[in-house]
Amino acid sequence: MSSPSKSALWRIALTVPAKASEVVADALSPFVSAVTALEDSPGGTWTVEGISEDEPDRPVIVAALALAAATVGTPPPDTVIEPLPDVDWLALNRQSFPPIREGRVWIRGSHVEERAPASSIELLVDAARAFGSGSHPTTALCLRAIQDLAKRRTPCNVLDLGCGSGILAMALAKLVPSARTLAVDLDPVSVATARENAQMNRVARRVDTQVSNGWRSPVVRAKAPFDLVVANILAGPLAEMAPSLKRGLAPGGIAILSGLLNQQERWVISVHRAQGLRLIRRYRRDGWSALVFAR
């Protein structure tokens, strides 16, 4: 009997309660090239999925995920590990993304030949391994908040915390040409993708992309305080970093925070109010929220 052919990519997928989604995604990250965590329904379960370029070590991964789930009191998740067909997934993924319009911002992939609407701000972003194609509601909420802010203010020193593919930093660079944005992410792949996208969209001189562990990075501390901070991450890290946001935000500065569910608003708001930050606006879409604070 011949042995099965080696797959180019492997898929690891599991469904967990909401409270376990973050720790399980973190536990899966070291074993895969890319990981996503998507809510199946507001307040319900989450699907965590990773893509590996090498055949996964099933016993090790299953044990790591079970241990992570146990830390938040949930049972070991049922984990599916399977080879993916040897096809050009990136090309198929690109074809599945139609142009996205959010206010004046129009995002398209290179496969789209349709011309941008009149007076729009065009961003060219191809689907890639970095998080952020522009299709998630939290990205749209942040784009809306940035555009509303740009009508009233002209931020100069900006931090995009958890930049992913760089969409928010690039949109801001085109909306406010005088702004200089530091776009940072924990993931080196995301930073490399954001840098390539900034060059492709001709805003690289105004968007500095760096690998950074949040506010602890010397490059972030060196450029603080910021008059605008945009962080589209998750509710847990947002709450944990509230004291750092207070220290890193200039007097009168604005913070746009997203990546949280509607039901997590009260918690995130209370944590930031405790730091003396004032909620001035909120946005909601499809169960997700974006909160705007002022110092």
PDB file of C-alpha atoms in Angstrom:
ATOM      1  CA  MET A   1       0.000   0.000   0.000  1.00  0.00           C
ATOM      2  CA  SER A   2       1.385   3.397  -0.929  1.00  0.00           C
ATOM      3  CA  SER A   3       1.596   6.079   1.705  1.00  0.00           C
ATOM      4  CA  PRO A   4      -0.697   9.129   1.421  1.00  0.00           C
ATOM      5  CA  SER A   5       0.824  12.080  -0.344  1.00  0.00           C
ATOM      6  CA  LYS A   6       2.028  14.947   1.789  1.00  0.00           C
ATOM      7  CA  SER A   7      -0.445  17.846   1.997  1.00  0.00           C
ATOM      8  CA  ALA A   8       0.784  21.381   1.419  1.00  0.00           C
ATOM      9  CA  LEU A   9      -1.434  22.706   4.215  1.00  0.00           C
ATOM     10  CA  TRP A  10      -3.161  21.306   7.286  1.00  0.00           C
ATOM     11  CA  ARG A  11      -6.269  22.607   9.026  1.00  0.00           C
ATOM     12  CA  ILE A  12      -6.790  22.498  12.802  1.00  0.00           C
ATOM     13  CA  ALA A  13     -10.302  23.466  13.907  1.00  0.00           C
ATOM     14  CA  LEU A  14     -12.292  23.378  17.144  1.00  0.00           C
ATOM     15  CA  THR A  15     -15.371  24.960  18.696  1.00  0.00           C
ATOM     16  CA  VAL A  16     -15.202  26.354  22.236  1.00  0.00           C
ATOM     17  CA  PRO A  17     -17.295  28.485  24.612  1.00  0.00           C
ATOM     18  CA  ALA A  18     -16.748  32.242  24.316  1.00  0.00           C
ATOM     19  CA  LYS A  19     -14.724  32.438  27.540  1.00  0.00           C
ATOM     20  CA  ALA A  20     -12.204  29.920  26.169  1.00  0.00           C
ATOM     21  CA  SER A  21     -11.752  31.393  22.693  1.00  0.00           C
ATOM     22  CA  GLU A  22      -8.876  33.722  23.549  1.00  0.00           C
ATOM     23  CA  VAL A  23      -6.774  31.287  25.604  1.00  0.00           C
ATOM     24  CA  VAL A  24      -7.315  28.452  23.118  1.00  0.00           C
ATOM     25  CA  ALA A  25      -6.358  30.669  20.157  1.00  0.00           C
ATOM     26  CA  ASP A  26      -3.208  31.717  22.040  1.00  0.00           C
ATOM     27  CA  ALA A  27      -2.389  28.064  22.767  1.00  0.00           C
ATOM     28  CA  LEU A  28      -2.837  27.099  19.109  1.00  0.00           C
ATOM     29  CA  SER A  29      -0.736  29.966  17.719  1.00  0.00           C
ATOM     30  CA  PRO A  30       2.736  28.385  18.243  1.00  0.00           C
ATOM     31  CA  PHE A  31       1.737  25.360  16.163  1.00  0.00           C
ATOM     32  CA  VAL A  32       0.348  27.123  13.087  1.00  0.00           C
ATOM     33  CA  SER A  33       1.199  29.760  10.494  1.00  0.00           C
ATOM     34  CA  ALA A  34      -2.100  31.588  10.911  1.00  0.00           C
ATOM     35  CA  VAL A  35      -4.947  31.428  13.414  1.00  0.00           C
ATOM     36  CA  THR A  36      -8.443  32.886  13.396  1.00  0.00           C
ATOM     37  CA  ALA A  37     -11.150  33.017  16.070  1.00  0.00           C
ATOM     38  CA  LEU A  38     -14.662  33.834  14.892  1.00  0.00           C
ATOM     39  CA  GLU A  39     -17.871  34.074  16.902  1.00  0.00           C
ATOM     40  CA  ASP A  40     -20.526  31.634  15.661  1.00  0.00           C
ATOM     41  CA  SER A  41     -23.358  33.746  17.120  1.00  0.00           C
ATOM     42  CA  PRO A  42     -23.481  36.697  19.558  1.00  0.00           C
ATOM     43  CA  GLY A  43     -22.813  35.341  23.041  1.00  0.00           C
ATOM     44  CA  GLY A  44     -22.481  31.768  21.750  1.00  0.00           C
ATOM     45  CA  THR A  45     -19.607  29.490  20.808  1.00  0.00           C
ATOM     46  CA  TRP A  46     -16.485  30.457  18.859  1.00  0.00           C
ATOM     47  CA  THR A  47     -14.726  28.555  16.099  1.00  0.00           C
ATOM     48  CA  VAL A  48     -10.944  28.633  16.391  1.00  0.00           C
ATOM     49  CA  GLU A  49      -9.039  27.561  13.295  1.00  0.00           C
ATOM     50  CA  GLY A  50      -5.372  27.331  12.433  1.00  0.00           C
ATOM     51  CA  ILE A  51      -3.475  26.583   9.224  1.00  0.00           C
ATOM     52  CA  SER A  52      -0.172  24.701   9.399  1.00  0.00           C
ATOM     53  CA  GLU A  53       2.391  24.275   6.646  1.00  0.00           C
ATOM     54  CA  ASP A  54       3.707  21.077   8.276  1.00  0.00           C
ATOM     55  CA  GLU A  55       1.891  17.980   9.459  1.00  0.00           C
ATOM     56  CA  PRO A  56       0.724  18.775  13.021  1.00  0.00           C
ATOM     57  CA  ASP A  57       1.791  16.719  16.021  1.00  0.00           C
ATOM     58  CA  ARG A  58      -1.715  15.682  17.078  1.00  0.00           C
ATOM     59  CA  PRO A  59      -1.009  14.458  20.655  1.00  0.00           C
ATOM     60  CA  VAL A  60       1.011  17.560  21.526  1.00  0.00           C
ATOM     61  CA  ILE A  61      -1.554  19.982  20.083  1.00  0.00           C
ATOM     62  CA  VAL A  62      -4.544  18.225  21.642  1.00  0.00           C
ATOM     63  CA  ALA A  63      -2.810  18.271  25.036  1.00  0.00           C
ATOM     64  CA  ALA A  64      -1.922  21.976  24.742  1.00  0.00           C
ATOM     65  CA  LEU A  65      -5.486  22.917  23.790  1.00  0.00           C
ATOM     66  CA  ALA A  66      -6.961  20.810  26.602  1.00  0.00           C
ATOM     67  CA  LEU A  67      -4.653  22.489  29.121  1.00  0.00           C
ATOM     68  CA  ALA A  68      -5.605  25.950  27.848  1.00  0.00           C
ATOM     69  CA  ALA A  69      -9.323  25.145  28.057  1.00  0.00           C
ATOM     70  CA  ALA A  70      -8.900  23.834  31.601  1.00  0.00           C
ATOM     71  CA  THR A  71      -7.482  27.176  32.775  1.00  0.00           C
ATOM     72  CA  VAL A  72     -10.898  28.780  32.195  1.00  0.00           C
ATOM     73  CA  GLY A  73     -12.910  25.804  33.423  1.00  0.00           C
ATOM     74  CA  THR A  74     -14.035  24.316  30.109  1.00  0.00           C
ATOM     75  CA  PRO A  75     -13.654  20.674  28.989  1.00  0.00           C
ATOM     76  CA  PRO A  76     -11.095  19.602  26.371  1.00  0.00           C
ATOM     77  CA  PRO A  77     -12.362  20.659  22.944  1.00  0.00           C
ATOM     78  CA  ASP A  78     -12.964  18.207  20.120  1.00  0.00           C
ATOM     79  CA  THR A  79     -10.172  19.013  17.682  1.00  0.00           C
ATOM     80  CA  VAL A  80     -10.268  18.327  13.958  1.00  0.00           C
ATOM     81  CA  ILE A  81      -6.877  17.994  12.270  1.00  0.00           C
ATOM     82  CA  GLU A  82      -7.058  17.345   8.550  1.00  0.00           C
ATOM     83  CA  PRO A  83      -5.046  17.905   5.365  1.00  0.00           C
ATOM     84  CA  LEU A  84      -6.313  20.485   2.916  1.00  0.00           C
ATOM     85  CA  PRO A  85      -6.492  19.794  -0.815  1.00  0.00           C
ATOM     86  CA  ASP A  86      -3.424  20.954  -2.694  1.00  0.00           C
ATOM     87  CA  VAL A  87      -4.947  24.007  -4.358  1.00  0.00           C
ATOM     88  CA  ASP A  88      -4.060  27.684  -4.546  1.00  0.00           C
ATOM     89  CA  TRP A  89      -5.998  28.758  -1.463  1.00  0.00           C
ATOM     90  CA  LEU A  90      -4.638  32.286  -1.570  1.00  0.00           C
ATOM     91  CA  ALA A  91      -5.905  32.820  -5.109  1.00  0.00           C
ATOM     92  CA  LEU A  92      -9.315  31.424  -4.223  1.00  0.00           C
ATOM     93  CA  ASN A  93      -9.405  33.543  -1.090  1.00  0.00           C
ATOM     94  CA  ARG A  94      -8.689  36.687  -3.068  1.00  0.00           C
ATOM     95  CA  GLN A  95     -11.463  35.923  -5.522  1.00  0.00           C
ATOM     96  CA  SER A  96     -13.936  35.613  -2.638  1.00  0.00           C
ATOM     97  CA  PHE A  97     -13.365  39.205  -1.500  1.00  0.00           C
ATOM     98  CA  PRO A  98     -15.443  41.781  -3.368  1.00  0.00           C
ATOM     99  CA  PRO A  99     -14.637  45.492  -2.951  1.00  0.00           C
ATOM    100  CA  ILE A 100     -15.606  46.951   0.414  1.00  0.00           C
ATOM    101  CA  ARG A 101     -16.890  50.488   0.892  1.00  0.00           C
ATOM    102  CA  GLU A 102     -17.072  52.139   4.302  1.00  0.00           C
ATOM    103  CA  GLY A 103     -17.860  55.823   4.014  1.00  0.00           C
ATOM    104  CA  ARG A 104     -15.221  57.350   1.749  1.00  0.00           C
ATOM    105  CA  VAL A 105     -12.859  54.386   2.103  1.00  0.00           C
ATOM    106  CA  TRP A 106     -12.959  51.829  -0.729  1.00  0.00           C
ATOM    107  CA  ILE A 107     -10.922  48.650  -0.299  1.00  0.00           C
ATOM    108  CA  ARG A 108     -10.231  46.299  -3.171  1.00  0.00           C
ATOM    109  CA  GLY A 109      -7.975  43.390  -4.027  1.00  0.00           C
ATOM    110  CA  SER A 110      -5.676  43.451  -7.056  1.00  0.00           C
ATOM    111  CA  HIS A 111      -8.051  41.054  -8.839  1.00  0.00           C
ATOM    112  CA  VAL A 112     -10.792  43.732  -8.853  1.00  0.00           C
ATOM    113  CA  GLU A 113     -10.851  45.796 -12.038  1.00  0.00           C
ATOM    114  CA  GLU A 114     -13.830  47.933 -11.018  1.00  0.00           C
ATOM    115  CA  ARG A 115     -12.947  51.611 -10.666  1.00  0.00           C
ATOM    116  CA  ALA A 116     -13.204  53.307  -7.291  1.00  0.00           C
ATOM    117  CA  PRO A 117     -16.296  55.477  -6.704  1.00  0.00           C
ATOM    118  CA  ALA A 118     -15.819  59.206  -7.231  1.00  0.00           C
ATOM    119  CA  SER A 119     -14.208  61.104  -4.320  1.00  0.00           C
ATOM    120  CA  SER A 120     -13.399  57.868  -2.498  1.00  0.00           C
ATOM    121  CA  ILE A 121     -10.143  56.945  -0.773  1.00  0.00           C
ATOM    122  CA  GLU A 122      -8.886  53.756  -2.398  1.00  0.00           C
ATOM    123  CA  LEU A 123      -6.873  51.105  -0.583  1.00  0.00           C
ATOM    124  CA  LEU A 124      -5.379  48.131  -2.410  1.00  0.00           C
ATOM    125  CA  VAL A 125      -5.254  45.161  -0.024  1.00  0.00           C
ATOM    126  CA  ASP A 126      -4.912  41.539  -1.097  1.00  0.00           C
ATOM    127  CA  ALA A 127      -5.950  38.672   1.133  1.00  0.00           C
ATOM    128  CA  ALA A 128      -2.856  37.418   2.924  1.00  0.00           C
ATOM    129  CA  ARG A 129      -1.670  35.645   6.032  1.00  0.00           C
ATOM    130  CA  ALA A 130      -1.995  38.785   8.158  1.00  0.00           C
ATOM    131  CA  PHE A 131      -5.274  39.487   9.898  1.00  0.00           C
ATOM    132  CA  GLY A 132      -7.370  42.140   8.237  1.00  0.00           C
ATOM    133  CA  SER A 133      -9.026  42.113   4.843  1.00  0.00           C
ATOM    134  CA  GLY A 134     -11.368  44.924   5.843  1.00  0.00           C
ATOM    135  CA  SER A 135     -14.431  42.668   5.876  1.00  0.00           C
ATOM    136  CA  HIS A 136     -14.827  42.238   9.645  1.00  0.00           C
ATOM    137  CA  PRO A 137     -17.375  44.520  11.370  1.00  0.00           C
ATOM    138  CA  THR A 138     -14.785  45.852  13.822  1.00  0.00           C
ATOM    139  CA  THR A 139     -12.565  47.056  10.966  1.00  0.00           C
ATOM    140  CA  ALA A 140     -15.563  48.797   9.412  1.00  0.00           C
ATOM    141  CA  LEU A 141     -16.456  50.399  12.769  1.00  0.00           C
ATOM    142  CA  CYS A 142     -12.917  51.701  13.204  1.00  0.00           C
ATOM    143  CA  LEU A 143     -12.898  53.064   9.657  1.00  0.00           C
ATOM    144  CA  ARG A 144     -16.151  54.873  10.376  1.00  0.00           C
ATOM    145  CA  ALA A 145     -14.798  56.278  13.646  1.00  0.00           C
ATOM    146  CA  ILE A 146     -11.559  57.436  11.991  1.00  0.00           C
ATOM    147  CA  GLN A 147     -13.486  59.229   9.244  1.00  0.00           C
ATOM    148  CA  ASP A 148     -15.785  60.935  11.741  1.00  0.00           C
ATOM    149  CA  LEU A 149     -12.782  62.021  13.804  1.00  0.00           C
ATOM    150  CA  ALA A 150     -10.935  63.369  10.746  1.00  0.00           C
ATOM    151  CA  LYS A 151     -13.820  65.769  10.097  1.00  0.00           C
ATOM    152  CA  ARG A 152     -13.220  67.477  13.456  1.00  0.00           C
ATOM    153  CA  ARG A 153      -9.540  66.936  14.277  1.00  0.00           C
ATOM    154  CA  THR A 154      -6.160  66.645  12.632  1.00  0.00           C
ATOM    155  CA  PRO A 155      -4.177  64.079  14.617  1.00  0.00           C
ATOM    156  CA  CYS A 156      -0.414  64.280  14.159  1.00  0.00           C
ATOM    157  CA  ASN A 157       1.114  61.484  16.250  1.00  0.00           C
ATOM    158  CA  VAL A 158      -0.873  58.255  15.902  1.00  0.00           C
ATOM    159  CA  LEU A 159      -0.516  54.698  17.197  1.00  0.00           C
ATOM    160  CA  ASP A 160      -2.229  51.761  15.465  1.00  0.00           C
ATOM    161  CA  LEU A 161      -1.943  49.022  18.093  1.00  0.00           C
ATOM    162  CA  GLY A 162      -2.433  45.559  16.578  1.00  0.00           C
ATOM    163  CA  CYS A 163      -2.240  46.799  13.002  1.00  0.00           C
ATOM    164  CA  GLY A 164      -2.807  43.492  11.184  1.00  0.00           C
ATOM    165  CA  SER A 165      -2.585  44.180   7.460  1.00  0.00           C
ATOM    166  CA  GLY A 166      -2.364  47.934   8.076  1.00  0.00           C
ATOM    167  CA  ILE A 167      -5.770  49.001   6.749  1.00  0.00           C
ATOM    168  CA  LEU A 168      -6.535  51.474   9.553  1.00  0.00           C
ATOM    169  CA  ALA A 169      -3.092  53.090   9.464  1.00  0.00           C
ATOM    170  CA  MET A 170      -3.245  53.459   5.686  1.00  0.00           C
ATOM    171  CA  ALA A 171      -6.767  54.886   5.738  1.00  0.00           C
ATOM    172  CA  LEU A 172      -5.689  57.459   8.310  1.00  0.00           C
ATOM    173  CA  ALA A 173      -2.603  58.357   6.267  1.00  0.00           C
ATOM    174  CA  LYS A 174      -4.808  59.125   3.270  1.00  0.00           C
ATOM    175  CA  LEU A 175      -7.499  60.917   5.290  1.00  0.00           C
ATOM    176  CA  VAL A 176      -4.988  63.040   7.221  1.00  0.00           C
ATOM    177  CA  PRO A 177      -1.819  63.405   5.124  1.00  0.00           C
ATOM    178  CA  SER A 178      -0.044  65.362   7.884  1.00  0.00           C
ATOM    179  CA  ALA A 179      -0.415  62.500  10.376  1.00  0.00           C
ATOM    180  CA  ARG A 180       2.466  60.155  11.176  1.00  0.00           C
ATOM    181  CA  THR A 181       1.385  56.709  12.327  1.00  0.00           C
ATOM    182  CA  LEU A 182       3.311  54.036  14.196  1.00  0.00           C
ATOM    183  CA  ALA A 183       1.665  50.727  13.219  1.00  0.00           C
ATOM    184  CA  VAL A 184       2.658  47.842  15.494  1.00  0.00           C
ATOM    185  CA  ASP A 185       1.734  44.194  15.916  1.00  0.00           C
ATOM    186  CA  LEU A 186       2.973  41.182  17.854  1.00  0.00           C
ATOM    187  CA  ASP A 187       3.015  39.088  14.673  1.00  0.00           C
ATOM    188  CA  PRO A 188       6.046  39.623  12.401  1.00  0.00           C
ATOM    189  CA  VAL A 189       4.040  38.352   9.410  1.00  0.00           C
ATOM    190  CA  SER A 190       1.406  41.039  10.017  1.00  0.00           C
ATOM    191  CA  VAL A 191       4.074  43.731  10.281  1.00  0.00           C
ATOM    192  CA  ALA A 192       5.737  42.593   7.042  1.00  0.00           C
ATOM    193  CA  THR A 193       2.354  42.546   5.297  1.00  0.00           C
ATOM    194  CA  ALA A 194       1.429  45.989   6.627  1.00  0.00           C
ATOM    195  CA  ARG A 195       4.782  47.348   5.433  1.00  0.00           C
ATOM    196  CA  GLU A 196       4.240  45.899   1.943  1.00  0.00           C
ATOM    197  CA  ASN A 197       0.711  47.289   1.832  1.00  0.00           C
ATOM    198  CA  ALA A 198       1.885  50.743   2.914  1.00  0.00           C
ATOM    199  CA  GLN A 199       4.454  50.738   0.123  1.00  0.00           C
ATOM    200  CA  MET A 200       1.919  49.510  -2.424  1.00  0.00           C
ATOM    201  CA  ASN A 201      -0.527  52.263  -1.382  1.00  0.00           C
ATOM    202  CA  ARG A 202       2.226  54.924  -1.382  1.00  0.00           C
ATOM    203  CA  VAL A 203       1.929  55.882   2.277  1.00  0.00           C
ATOM    204  CA  ALA A 204       5.079  54.158   3.590  1.00  0.00           C
ATOM    205  CA  ARG A 205       6.716  57.485   4.455  1.00  0.00           C
ATOM    206  CA  ARG A 206       3.826  58.256   6.800  1.00  0.00           C
ATOM    207  CA  VAL A 207       3.330  54.771   8.288  1.00  0.00           C
ATOM    208  CA  ASP A 208       6.139  53.268  10.372  1.00  0.00           C
ATOM    209  CA  THR A 209       5.570  49.512  10.816  1.00  0.00           C
ATOM    210  CA  GLN A 210       7.244  47.740  13.734  1.00  0.00           C
ATOM    211  CA  VAL A 211       7.021  44.467  15.667  1.00  0.00           C
ATOM    212  CA  SER A 212       5.959  45.384  19.185  1.00  0.00           C
ATOM    213  CA  ASN A 213       4.666  43.734  22.342  1.00  0.00           C
ATOM    214  CA  GLY A 214       2.054  46.392  22.951  1.00  0.00           C
ATOM    215  CA  TRP A 215       2.911  49.368  25.128  1.00  0.00           C
ATOM    216  CA  ARG A 216       6.000  47.654  26.570  1.00  0.00           C
ATOM    217  CA  SER A 217       7.987  48.090  23.367  1.00  0.00           C
ATOM    218  CA  PRO A 218      10.723  50.761  23.464  1.00  0.00           C
ATOM    219  CA  VAL A 219       9.666  52.026  20.021  1.00  0.00           C
ATOM    220  CA  VAL A 220       6.145  52.699  21.315  1.00  0.00           C
ATOM    221  CA  ARG A 221       7.336  54.344  24.528  1.00  0.00           C
ATOM    222  CA  ALA A 222       9.783  56.498  22.580  1.00  0.00           C
ATOM    223  CA  LYS A 223       7.036  57.978  20.385  1.00  0.00           C
ATOM    224  CA  ALA A 224       4.450  58.495  23.141  1.00  0.00           C
ATOM    225  CA  PRO A 225       2.376  60.414  23.992  1.00  0.00           C
ATOM    226  CA  PHE A 226      -0.005  59.975  21.071  1.00  0.00           C
ATOM    227  CA  ASP A 227      -2.887  62.263  20.216  1.00  0.00           C
ATOM    228  CA  LEU A 228      -4.730  59.339  18.605  1.00  0.00           C
ATOM    229  CA  VAL A 229      -4.588  55.634  19.453  1.00  0.00           C
ATOM    230  CA  VAL A 230      -6.493  53.017  17.441  1.00  0.00           C
ATOM    231  CA  ALA A 231      -6.604  49.491  18.859  1.00  0.00           C
ATOM    232  CA  ASN A 232      -8.727  46.860  17.118  1.00  0.00           C
ATOM    233  CA  ILE A 233      -7.800  43.803  19.163  1.00  0.00           C
ATOM    234  CA  LEU A 234      -9.860  41.951  21.827  1.00  0.00           C
ATOM    235  CA  ALA A 235     -11.695  43.018  24.978  1.00  0.00           C
ATOM    236  CA  GLY A 236      -9.268  41.250  27.332  1.00  0.00           C
ATOM    237  CA  PRO A 237      -6.092  42.950  26.086  1.00  0.00           C
ATOM    238  CA  LEU A 238      -7.927  46.283  25.840  1.00  0.00           C
ATOM    239  CA  ALA A 239      -8.914  46.086  29.498  1.00  0.00           C
ATOM    240  CA  GLU A 240      -5.456  44.917  30.571  1.00  0.00           C
ATOM    241  CA  MET A 241      -3.753  47.772  28.747  1.00  0.00           C
ATOM    242  CA  ALA A 242      -6.066  50.548  30.002  1.00  0.00           C
ATOM    243  CA  PRO A 243      -3.450  51.990  32.439  1.00  0.00           C
ATOM    244  CA  SER A 244      -0.843  52.007  29.651  1.00  0.00           C
ATOM    245  CA  LEU A 245      -3.296  53.752  27.338  1.00  0.00           C
ATOM    246  CA  LYS A 246      -3.842  56.453  29.947  1.00  0.00           C
ATOM    247  CA  ARG A 247      -0.078  57.026  30.246  1.00  0.00           C
ATOM    248  CA  GLY A 248       0.525  56.902  26.492  1.00  0.00           C
ATOM    249  CA  LEU A 249      -2.325  59.190  25.454  1.00  0.00           C
ATOM    250  CA  ALA A 250      -1.624  62.907  25.298  1.00  0.00           C
ATOM    251  CA  PRO A 251      -3.905  65.315  27.207  1.00  0.00           C
ATOM    252  CA  GLY A 252      -6.936  65.842  25.006  1.00  0.00           C
ATOM    253  CA  GLY A 253      -6.029  62.745  23.007  1.00  0.00           C
ATOM    254  CA  ILE A 254      -8.525  60.282  21.531  1.00  0.00           C
ATOM    255  CA  ALA A 255      -8.582  56.474  21.635  1.00  0.00           C
ATOM    256  CA  ILE A 256     -10.663  54.310  19.279  1.00  0.00           C
ATOM    257  CA  LEU A 257     -11.000  50.831  20.759  1.00  0.00           C
ATOM    258  CA  SER A 258     -12.643  47.844  19.062  1.00  0.00           C
ATOM    259  CA  GLY A 259     -12.566  44.088  18.818  1.00  0.00           C
ATOM    260  CA  LEU A 260     -15.168  43.707  21.566  1.00  0.00           C
ATOM    261  CA  LEU A 261     -18.715  42.373  21.588  1.00  0.00           C
ATOM    262  CA  ASN A 262     -21.703  44.517  22.537  1.00  0.00           C
ATOM    263  CA  GLN A 263     -22.067  42.676  25.842  1.00  0.00           C
ATOM    264  CA  GLN A 264     -18.434  43.453  26.724  1.00  0.00           C
ATOM    265  CA  GLU A 265     -18.938  47.205  26.431  1.00  0.00           C
ATOM    266  CA  ARG A 266     -19.826  47.803  30.086  1.00  0.00           C
ATOM    267  CA  TRP A 267     -16.697  46.046  31.306  1.00  0.00           C
ATOM    268  CA  VAL A 268     -14.350  47.830  28.881  1.00  0.00           C
ATOM    269  CA  ILE A 269     -15.974  51.214  29.588  1.00  0.00           C
ATOM    270  CA  SER A 270     -15.720  50.809  33.368  1.00  0.00           C
ATOM    271  CA  VAL A 271     -12.042  49.842  33.204  1.00  0.00           C
ATOM    272  CA  HIS A 272     -11.170  52.901  31.123  1.00  0.00           C
ATOM    273  CA  ARG A 273     -13.318  55.259  33.156  1.00  0.00           C
ATOM    274  CA  ALA A 274     -11.363  54.121  36.201  1.00  0.00           C
ATOM    275  CA  GLN A 275      -8.288  55.512  34.429  1.00  0.00           C
ATOM    276  CA  GLY A 276      -9.949  58.895  33.983  1.00  0.00           C
ATOM    277  CA  LEU A 277     -10.835  58.390  30.313  1.00  0.00           C
ATOM    278  CA  ARG A 278     -14.219  59.668  29.115  1.00  0.00           C
ATOM    279  CA  LEU A 279     -16.462  57.777  26.672  1.00  0.00           C
ATOM    280  CA  ILE A 280     -17.517  60.222  23.938  1.00  0.00           C
ATOM    281  CA  ARG A 281     -18.994  57.923  21.291  1.00  0.00           C
ATOM    282  CA  ARG A 282     -19.830  54.316  20.535  1.00  0.00           C
ATOM    283  CA  TYR A 283     -20.467  52.425  17.315  1.00  0.00           C
ATOM    284  CA  ARG A 284     -22.198  49.062  16.872  1.00  0.00           C
ATOM    285  CA  ARG A 285     -22.605  46.586  14.033  1.00  0.00           C
ATOM    286  CA  ASP A 286     -23.567  42.912  13.878  1.00  0.00           C
ATOM    287  CA  GLY A 287     -23.007  42.368  17.607  1.00  0.00           C
ATOM    288  CA  TRP A 288     -19.622  44.128  17.656  1.00  0.00           C
ATOM    289  CA  SER A 289     -18.678  47.496  19.163  1.00  0.00           C
ATOM    290  CA  ALA A 290     -16.166  50.297  18.847  1.00  0.00           C
ATOM    291  CA  LEU A 291     -15.728  52.764  21.707  1.00  0.00           C
ATOM    292  CA  VAL A 292     -14.200  56.231  21.460  1.00  0.00           C
ATOM    293  CA  PHE A 293     -12.574  57.689  24.595  1.00  0.00           C
ATOM    294  CA  ALA A 294     -11.038  61.074  25.295  1.00  0.00           C
ATOM    295  CA  ARG A 295      -8.448  61.980  27.881  1.00  0.00           C
TER     296      ARG A 295
END
